[in-house]
Short mmCIF file of C-alpha atoms and ligand atoms in Angstrom, two decimals:
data_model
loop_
_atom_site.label_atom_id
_atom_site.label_comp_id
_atom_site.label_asym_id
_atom_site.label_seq_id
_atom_site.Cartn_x
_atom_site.Cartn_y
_atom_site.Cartn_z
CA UNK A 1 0.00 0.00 0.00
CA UNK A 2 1.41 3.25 -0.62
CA UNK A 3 1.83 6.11 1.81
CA UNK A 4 -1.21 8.05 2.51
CA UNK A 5 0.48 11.97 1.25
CA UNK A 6 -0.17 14.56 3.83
CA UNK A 7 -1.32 18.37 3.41
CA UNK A 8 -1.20 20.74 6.37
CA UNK A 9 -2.74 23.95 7.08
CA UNK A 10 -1.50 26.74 9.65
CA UNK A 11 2.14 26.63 10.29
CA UNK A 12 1.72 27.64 13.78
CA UNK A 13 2.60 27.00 17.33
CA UNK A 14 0.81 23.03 17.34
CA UNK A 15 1.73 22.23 13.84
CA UNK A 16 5.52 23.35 14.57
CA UNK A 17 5.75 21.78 18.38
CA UNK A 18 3.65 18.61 17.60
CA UNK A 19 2.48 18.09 14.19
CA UNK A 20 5.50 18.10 12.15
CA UNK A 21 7.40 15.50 14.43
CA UNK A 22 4.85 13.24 14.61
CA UNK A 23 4.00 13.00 10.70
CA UNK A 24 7.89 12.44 10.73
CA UNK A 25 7.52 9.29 12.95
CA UNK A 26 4.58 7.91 11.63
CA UNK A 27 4.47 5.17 9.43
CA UNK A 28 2.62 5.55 6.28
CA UNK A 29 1.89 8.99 5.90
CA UNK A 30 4.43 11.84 4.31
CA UNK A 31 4.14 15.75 4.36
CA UNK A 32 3.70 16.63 0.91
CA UNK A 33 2.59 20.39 1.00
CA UNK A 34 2.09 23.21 3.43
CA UNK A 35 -0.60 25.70 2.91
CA UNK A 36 0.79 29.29 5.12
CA UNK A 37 -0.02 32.27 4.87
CA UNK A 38 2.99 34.00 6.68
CA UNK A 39 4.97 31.00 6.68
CA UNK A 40 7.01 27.72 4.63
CA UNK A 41 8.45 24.50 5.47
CA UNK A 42 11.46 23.20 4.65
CA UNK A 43 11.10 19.60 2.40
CA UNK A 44 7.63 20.48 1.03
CA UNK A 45 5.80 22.62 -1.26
CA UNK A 46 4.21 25.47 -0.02
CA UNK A 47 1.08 27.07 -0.90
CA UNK A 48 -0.45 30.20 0.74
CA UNK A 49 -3.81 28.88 1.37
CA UNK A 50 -5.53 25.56 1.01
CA UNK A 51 -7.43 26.31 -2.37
CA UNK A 52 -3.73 27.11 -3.87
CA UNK A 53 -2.13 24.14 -2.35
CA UNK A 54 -6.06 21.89 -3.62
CA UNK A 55 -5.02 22.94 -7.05
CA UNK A 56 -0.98 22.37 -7.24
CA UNK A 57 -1.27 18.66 -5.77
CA UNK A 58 -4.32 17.08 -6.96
CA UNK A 59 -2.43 13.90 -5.71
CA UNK A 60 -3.24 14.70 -2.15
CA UNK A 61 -5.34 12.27 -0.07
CA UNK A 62 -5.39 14.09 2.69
CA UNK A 63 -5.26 17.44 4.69
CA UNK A 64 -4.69 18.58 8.96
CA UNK A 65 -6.14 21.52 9.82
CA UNK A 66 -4.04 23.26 12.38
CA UNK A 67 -5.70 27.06 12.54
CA UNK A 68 -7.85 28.28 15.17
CA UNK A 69 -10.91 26.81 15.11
CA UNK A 70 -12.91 30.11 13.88
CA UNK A 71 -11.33 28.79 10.25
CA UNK A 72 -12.01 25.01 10.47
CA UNK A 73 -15.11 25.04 8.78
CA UNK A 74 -14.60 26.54 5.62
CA UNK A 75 -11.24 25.10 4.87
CA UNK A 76 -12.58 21.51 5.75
CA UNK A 77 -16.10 22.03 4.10
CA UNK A 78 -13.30 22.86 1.06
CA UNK A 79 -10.95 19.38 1.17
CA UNK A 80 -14.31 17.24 1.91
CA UNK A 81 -15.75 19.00 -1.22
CA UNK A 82 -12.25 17.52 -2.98
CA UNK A 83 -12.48 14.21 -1.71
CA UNK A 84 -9.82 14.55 0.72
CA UNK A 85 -9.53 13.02 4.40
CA UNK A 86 -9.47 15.30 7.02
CA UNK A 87 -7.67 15.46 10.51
CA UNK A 88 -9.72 18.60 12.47
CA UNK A 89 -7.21 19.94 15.41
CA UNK A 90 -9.11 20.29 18.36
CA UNK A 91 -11.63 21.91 18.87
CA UNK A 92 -13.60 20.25 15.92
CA UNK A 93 -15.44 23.18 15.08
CA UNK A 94 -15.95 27.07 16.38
CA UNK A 95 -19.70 25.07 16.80
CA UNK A 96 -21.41 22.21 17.33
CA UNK A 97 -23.59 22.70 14.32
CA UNK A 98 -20.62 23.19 11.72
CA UNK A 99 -19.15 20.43 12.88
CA UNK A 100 -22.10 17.81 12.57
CA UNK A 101 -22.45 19.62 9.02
CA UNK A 102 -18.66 18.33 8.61
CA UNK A 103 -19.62 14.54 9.73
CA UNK A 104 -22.35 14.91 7.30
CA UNK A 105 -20.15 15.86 4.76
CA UNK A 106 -17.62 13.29 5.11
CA UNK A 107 -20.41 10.68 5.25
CA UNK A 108 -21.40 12.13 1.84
CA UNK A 109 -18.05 11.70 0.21
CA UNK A 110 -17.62 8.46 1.52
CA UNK A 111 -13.81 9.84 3.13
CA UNK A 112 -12.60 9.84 6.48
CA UNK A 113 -13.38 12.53 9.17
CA UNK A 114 -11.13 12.64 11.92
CA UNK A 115 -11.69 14.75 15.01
CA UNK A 116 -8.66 14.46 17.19
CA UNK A 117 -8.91 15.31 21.46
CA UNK A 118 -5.41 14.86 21.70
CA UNK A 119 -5.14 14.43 25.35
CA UNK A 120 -7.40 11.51 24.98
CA UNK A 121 -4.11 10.57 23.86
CA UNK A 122 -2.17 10.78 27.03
CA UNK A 123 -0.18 7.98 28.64
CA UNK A 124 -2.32 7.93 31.46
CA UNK A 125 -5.77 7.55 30.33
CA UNK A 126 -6.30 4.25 29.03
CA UNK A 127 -5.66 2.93 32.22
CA UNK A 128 -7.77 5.18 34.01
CA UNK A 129 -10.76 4.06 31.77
CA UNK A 130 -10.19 0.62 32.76
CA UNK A 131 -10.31 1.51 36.00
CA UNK A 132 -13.27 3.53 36.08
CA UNK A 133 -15.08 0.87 34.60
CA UNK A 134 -14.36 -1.51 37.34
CA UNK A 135 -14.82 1.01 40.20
CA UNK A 136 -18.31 3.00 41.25
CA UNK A 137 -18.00 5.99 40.93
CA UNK A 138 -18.96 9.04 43.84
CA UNK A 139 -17.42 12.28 42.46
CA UNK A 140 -15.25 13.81 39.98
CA UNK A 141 -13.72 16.83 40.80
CA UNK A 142 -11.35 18.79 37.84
CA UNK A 143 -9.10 21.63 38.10
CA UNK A 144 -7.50 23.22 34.76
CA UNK A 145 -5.75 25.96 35.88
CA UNK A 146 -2.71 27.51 33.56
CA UNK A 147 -1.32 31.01 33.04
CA UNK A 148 -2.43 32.21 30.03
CA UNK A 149 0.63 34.35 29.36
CA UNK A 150 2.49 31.57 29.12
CA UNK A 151 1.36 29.26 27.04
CA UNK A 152 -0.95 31.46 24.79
CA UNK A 153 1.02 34.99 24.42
CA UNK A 154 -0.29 36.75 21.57
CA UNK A 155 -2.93 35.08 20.85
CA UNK A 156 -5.53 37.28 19.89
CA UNK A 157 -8.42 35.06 18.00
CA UNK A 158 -8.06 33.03 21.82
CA UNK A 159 -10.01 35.83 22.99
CA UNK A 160 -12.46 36.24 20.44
CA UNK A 161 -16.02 34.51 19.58
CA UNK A 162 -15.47 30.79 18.54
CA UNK A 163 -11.71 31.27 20.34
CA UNK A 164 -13.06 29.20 22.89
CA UNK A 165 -11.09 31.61 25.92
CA UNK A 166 -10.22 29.43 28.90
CA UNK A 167 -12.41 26.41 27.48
CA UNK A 168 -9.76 25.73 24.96
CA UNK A 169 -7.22 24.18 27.28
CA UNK A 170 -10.74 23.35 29.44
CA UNK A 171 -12.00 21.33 26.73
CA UNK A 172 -8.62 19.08 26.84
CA UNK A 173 -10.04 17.99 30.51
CA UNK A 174 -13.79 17.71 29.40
CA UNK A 175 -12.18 15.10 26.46
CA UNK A 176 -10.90 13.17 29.17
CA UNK A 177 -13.29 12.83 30.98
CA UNK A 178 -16.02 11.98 28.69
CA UNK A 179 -13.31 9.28 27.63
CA UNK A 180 -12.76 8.13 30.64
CA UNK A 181 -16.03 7.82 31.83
CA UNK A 182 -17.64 8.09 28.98
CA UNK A 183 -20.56 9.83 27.61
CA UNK A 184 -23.45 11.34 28.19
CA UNK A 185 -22.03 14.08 30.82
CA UNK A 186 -25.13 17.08 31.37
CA UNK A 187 -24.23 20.56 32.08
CA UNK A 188 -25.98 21.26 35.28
CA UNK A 189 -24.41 24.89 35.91
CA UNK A 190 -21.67 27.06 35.16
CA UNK A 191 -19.99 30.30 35.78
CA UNK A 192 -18.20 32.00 33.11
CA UNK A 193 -15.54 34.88 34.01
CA UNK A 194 -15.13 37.26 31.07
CA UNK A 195 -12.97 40.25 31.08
CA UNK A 196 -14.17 43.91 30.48
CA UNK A 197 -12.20 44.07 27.37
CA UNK A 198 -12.74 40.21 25.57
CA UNK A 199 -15.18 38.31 24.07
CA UNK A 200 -14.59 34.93 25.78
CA UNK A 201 -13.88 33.95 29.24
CA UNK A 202 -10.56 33.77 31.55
CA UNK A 203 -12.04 31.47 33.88
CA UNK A 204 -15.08 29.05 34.61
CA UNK A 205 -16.69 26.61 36.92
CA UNK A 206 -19.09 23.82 35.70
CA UNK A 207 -21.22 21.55 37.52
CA UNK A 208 -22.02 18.26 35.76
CA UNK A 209 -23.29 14.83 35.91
CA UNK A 210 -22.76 11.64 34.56
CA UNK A 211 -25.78 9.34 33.15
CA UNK A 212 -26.42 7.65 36.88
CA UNK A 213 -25.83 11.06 39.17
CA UNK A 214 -22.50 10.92 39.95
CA UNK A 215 -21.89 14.73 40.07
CA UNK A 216 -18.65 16.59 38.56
CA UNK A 217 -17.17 19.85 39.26
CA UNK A 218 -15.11 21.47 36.98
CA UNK A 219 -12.70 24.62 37.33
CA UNK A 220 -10.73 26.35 34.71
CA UNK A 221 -8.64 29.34 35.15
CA UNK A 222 -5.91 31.05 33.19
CA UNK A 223 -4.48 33.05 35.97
CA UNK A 224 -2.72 30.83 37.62
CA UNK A 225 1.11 31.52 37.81
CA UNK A 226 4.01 29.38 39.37
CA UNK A 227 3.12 25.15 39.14
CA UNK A 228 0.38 24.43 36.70
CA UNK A 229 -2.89 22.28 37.29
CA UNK A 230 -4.19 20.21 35.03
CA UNK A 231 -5.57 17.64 37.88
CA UNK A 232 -8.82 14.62 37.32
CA UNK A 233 -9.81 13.36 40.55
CA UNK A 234 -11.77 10.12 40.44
CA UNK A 235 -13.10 9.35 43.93
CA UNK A 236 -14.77 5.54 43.96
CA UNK A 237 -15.96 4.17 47.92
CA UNK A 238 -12.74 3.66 49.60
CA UNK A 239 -10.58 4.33 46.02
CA UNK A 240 -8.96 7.46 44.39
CA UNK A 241 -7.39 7.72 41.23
CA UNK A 242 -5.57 11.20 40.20
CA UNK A 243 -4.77 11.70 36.44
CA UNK A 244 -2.44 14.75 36.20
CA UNK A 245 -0.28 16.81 33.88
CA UNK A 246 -2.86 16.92 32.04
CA UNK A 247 -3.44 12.82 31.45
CA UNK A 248 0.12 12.16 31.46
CA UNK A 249 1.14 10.70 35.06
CA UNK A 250 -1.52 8.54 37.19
CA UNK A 251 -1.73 8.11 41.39
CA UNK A 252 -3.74 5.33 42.09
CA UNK A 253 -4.68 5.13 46.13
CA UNK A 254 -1.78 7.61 46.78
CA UNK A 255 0.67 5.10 44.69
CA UNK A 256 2.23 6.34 41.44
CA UNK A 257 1.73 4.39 38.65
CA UNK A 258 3.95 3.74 35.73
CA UNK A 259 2.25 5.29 32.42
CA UNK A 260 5.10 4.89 29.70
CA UNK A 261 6.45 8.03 27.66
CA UNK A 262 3.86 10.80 27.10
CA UNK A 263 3.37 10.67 23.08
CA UNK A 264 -0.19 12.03 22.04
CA UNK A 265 0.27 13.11 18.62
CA UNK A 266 2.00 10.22 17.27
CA UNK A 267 -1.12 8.38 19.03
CA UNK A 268 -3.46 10.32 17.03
CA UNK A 269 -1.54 9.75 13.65
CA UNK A 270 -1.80 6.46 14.49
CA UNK A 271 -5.20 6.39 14.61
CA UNK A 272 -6.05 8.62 11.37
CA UNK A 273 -3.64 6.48 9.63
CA UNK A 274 -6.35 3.52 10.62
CA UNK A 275 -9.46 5.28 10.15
CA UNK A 276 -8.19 5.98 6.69
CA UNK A 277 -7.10 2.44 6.09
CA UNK A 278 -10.87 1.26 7.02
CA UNK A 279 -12.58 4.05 5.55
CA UNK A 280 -14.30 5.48 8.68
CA UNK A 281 -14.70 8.53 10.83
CA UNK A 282 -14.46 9.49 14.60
CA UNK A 283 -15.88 12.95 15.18
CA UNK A 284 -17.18 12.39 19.02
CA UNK A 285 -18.39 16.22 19.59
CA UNK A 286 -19.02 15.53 23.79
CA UNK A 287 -16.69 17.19 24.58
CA UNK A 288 -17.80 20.42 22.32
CA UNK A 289 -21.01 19.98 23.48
CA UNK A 290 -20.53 20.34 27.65
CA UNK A 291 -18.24 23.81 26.00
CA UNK A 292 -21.53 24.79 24.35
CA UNK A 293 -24.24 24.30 27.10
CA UNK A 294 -21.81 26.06 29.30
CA UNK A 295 -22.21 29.11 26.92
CA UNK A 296 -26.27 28.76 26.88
CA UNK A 297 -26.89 27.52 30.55
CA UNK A 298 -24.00 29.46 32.21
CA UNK A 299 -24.21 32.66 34.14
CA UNK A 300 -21.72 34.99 32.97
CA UNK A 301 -19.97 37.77 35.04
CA UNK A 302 -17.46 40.71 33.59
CA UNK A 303 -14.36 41.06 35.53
CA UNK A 304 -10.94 42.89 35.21
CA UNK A 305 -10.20 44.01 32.22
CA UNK A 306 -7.21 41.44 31.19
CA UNK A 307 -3.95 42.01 28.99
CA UNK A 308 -0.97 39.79 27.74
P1 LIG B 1 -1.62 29.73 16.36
O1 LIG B 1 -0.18 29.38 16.37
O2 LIG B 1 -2.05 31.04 16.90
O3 LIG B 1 -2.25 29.64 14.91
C1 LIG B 1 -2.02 28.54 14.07
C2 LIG B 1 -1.94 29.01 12.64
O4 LIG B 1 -3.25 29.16 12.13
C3 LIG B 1 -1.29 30.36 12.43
O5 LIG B 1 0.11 30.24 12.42
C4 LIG B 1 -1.83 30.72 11.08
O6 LIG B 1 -1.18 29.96 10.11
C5 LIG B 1 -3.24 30.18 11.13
N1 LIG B 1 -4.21 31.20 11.51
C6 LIG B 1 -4.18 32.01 12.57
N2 LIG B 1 -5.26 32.80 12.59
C7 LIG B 1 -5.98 32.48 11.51
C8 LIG B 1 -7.19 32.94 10.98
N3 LIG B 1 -7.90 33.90 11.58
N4 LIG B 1 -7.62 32.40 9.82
C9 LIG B 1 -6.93 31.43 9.23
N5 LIG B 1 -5.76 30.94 9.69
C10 LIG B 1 -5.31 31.46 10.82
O7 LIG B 1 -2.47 28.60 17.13
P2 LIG B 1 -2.04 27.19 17.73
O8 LIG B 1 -1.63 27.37 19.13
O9 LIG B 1 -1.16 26.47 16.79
O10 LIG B 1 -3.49 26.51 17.79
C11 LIG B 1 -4.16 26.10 16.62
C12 LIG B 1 -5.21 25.06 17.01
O11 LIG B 1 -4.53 23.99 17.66
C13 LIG B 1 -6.25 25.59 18.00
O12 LIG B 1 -7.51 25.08 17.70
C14 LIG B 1 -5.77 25.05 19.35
O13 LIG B 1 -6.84 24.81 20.24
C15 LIG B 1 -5.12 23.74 18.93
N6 LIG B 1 -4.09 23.29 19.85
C16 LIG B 1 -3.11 24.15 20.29
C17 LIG B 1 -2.17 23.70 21.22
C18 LIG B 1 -1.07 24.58 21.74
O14 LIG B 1 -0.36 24.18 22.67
N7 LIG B 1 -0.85 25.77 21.20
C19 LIG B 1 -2.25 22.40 21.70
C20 LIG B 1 -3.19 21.54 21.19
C21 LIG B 1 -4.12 22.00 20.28
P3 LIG B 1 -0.50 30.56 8.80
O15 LIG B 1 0.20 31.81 9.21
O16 LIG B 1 0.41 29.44 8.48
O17 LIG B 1 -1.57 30.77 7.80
#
């Protein structure tokens, strides 16, 4: 079988830290093009948008999306219309609508939609599905709490509708945990933060349930400076388990467990590489969907006007 050829689209921060490597250490699939607007990569062809780069490699089977996700639609509405594959970068859409539209799509053209949570990913998890499964559950507490400044400076389109605000690193812990204790999760409440001068919030609390009542509470905040949370708390009668950096290292009962080498993006080229192989997609929008009924249930409050 030959190698699936790769297009990608947005040379930014994820496409440069993660993307690029793991392509590189995936078996068969190979960068062929880069579509960039401000941007090139070395080894490839570049194109300055996806329509240019549609056109100049009709070979192409299929395309990564790696922009913010107020641009995902068009530009995968575009490579579905060619007949292309399509990896979405989390989140899968800027809503949940344009992303069912997407499934639809793909369904139509008989190709493979792929909507990657890449800390479903982590090292961790897996094993603390297992062990959900085998424990009963009495509360789930989460707390996603990063500094902004740090790991998003300059962002501007963060802050702006569809930018998602502090749900886009939140929605890495709401992937989890509809993974790992799977679906349905109901919004119950929430409590969005929003500074005076943005369009999407710095901080929020959500209270949620799973299908039997087991209630979760969520906090996310981008404030925090000095050590970084991003902290799943699993409390079963008389058994904890604590997923943390984000997925990546496990306590089970106050003992550490070992999770292997943290390695989500080759893990979800692995997987597209599959789907592709047997012609099917895996767009699971729960996660999106707990972001979105925080936005229509929540109560929202302005605070400080914030800065990078
Ligand atoms: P970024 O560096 O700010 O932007 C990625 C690239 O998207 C930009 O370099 C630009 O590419 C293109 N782009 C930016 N604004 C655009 C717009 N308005 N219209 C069309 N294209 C635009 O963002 P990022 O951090 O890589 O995040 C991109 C996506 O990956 C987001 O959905 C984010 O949630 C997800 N993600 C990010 C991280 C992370 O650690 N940063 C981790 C996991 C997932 P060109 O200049 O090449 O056109």
């Amino acid at each position: 079988m030959t190698n699936i050829r790769l297009g990608l689209v947005g040379l930014g921060k994820i496409a440069r830290d993660q993307h690029l490597p793991a392509i590189a250490s995936t078996a068969g699939i190979d960068l062929v093009a880069v579509a960039s607007r401000n941007a090139t990569a070395e080894g490839v062809n570049n194109y300055h948008d996806l329509a240019a780069m549609l056109a100049g490699e009709p070979g192409l089977d299929a395309i990564v999306l790696c922009q913010p996700p107020q641009a995902r639609f068009d530009a995968a509405r575009m490579a579905l219309a060619a007949g292309k594959h399509v990896f979405l970068e989390k989140p899968p859409g800027a809503t949940v609508s344009e992303a069912q539209a997407l499934a639809a799509l793909a369904t139509q053209q008989g190709v493979t939609l792929f909507a990657g949570w890449h800390s479903r990913y982590a090292s961790a998890v897996a094993t603390a599905k297992s062990w959900a499964a085998t424990h009963t559950l009495k509360h789930v507490t989460i707390d996603w709490k990063e500094d902004v400044r740090h790991w998003h400076p300059g962002q501007d389109w963060i802050w702006e509708p569809g930018g998602f605000g502090v749900f886009d690193p939140g929605i890495n812990a709401l992937s989890i945990l509809t993974e790992v204790i799977g679906a349905p999760v109901r919004l119950i409440d929430a409590e969005l933060e929003t500074p005076a001068n943005r369009q999407a919030p710095i901080a929020a609390r959500l209270a949620m349930a799973t299908a039997g009542g087991v209630p979760i509470a969520a906090e996310f905040d981008w404030r925090q400076t000095g050590p970084q949370t991003w902290d799943i708390v699993l409390e079963a009668e008389s058994a904890t388990l604590r997923l943390s950096h984000g997925g990546n290292m496990l306590v089970i009962d106050n003992v550490p467990q070992d999770t292997g080498l943290e390695a989500e993006y080759p893990g979800l080229y692995r997987r597209f590489v599959d789907l592709i192989g047997s012609r099917e997609s895996d767009v699971d929008l729960a996660p999106l969907q707990i972001v979105a009924d925080a936005f229509l249930r929540g109560r929202s409050r302005s605070t400080e006007a914030f800065d990078d």
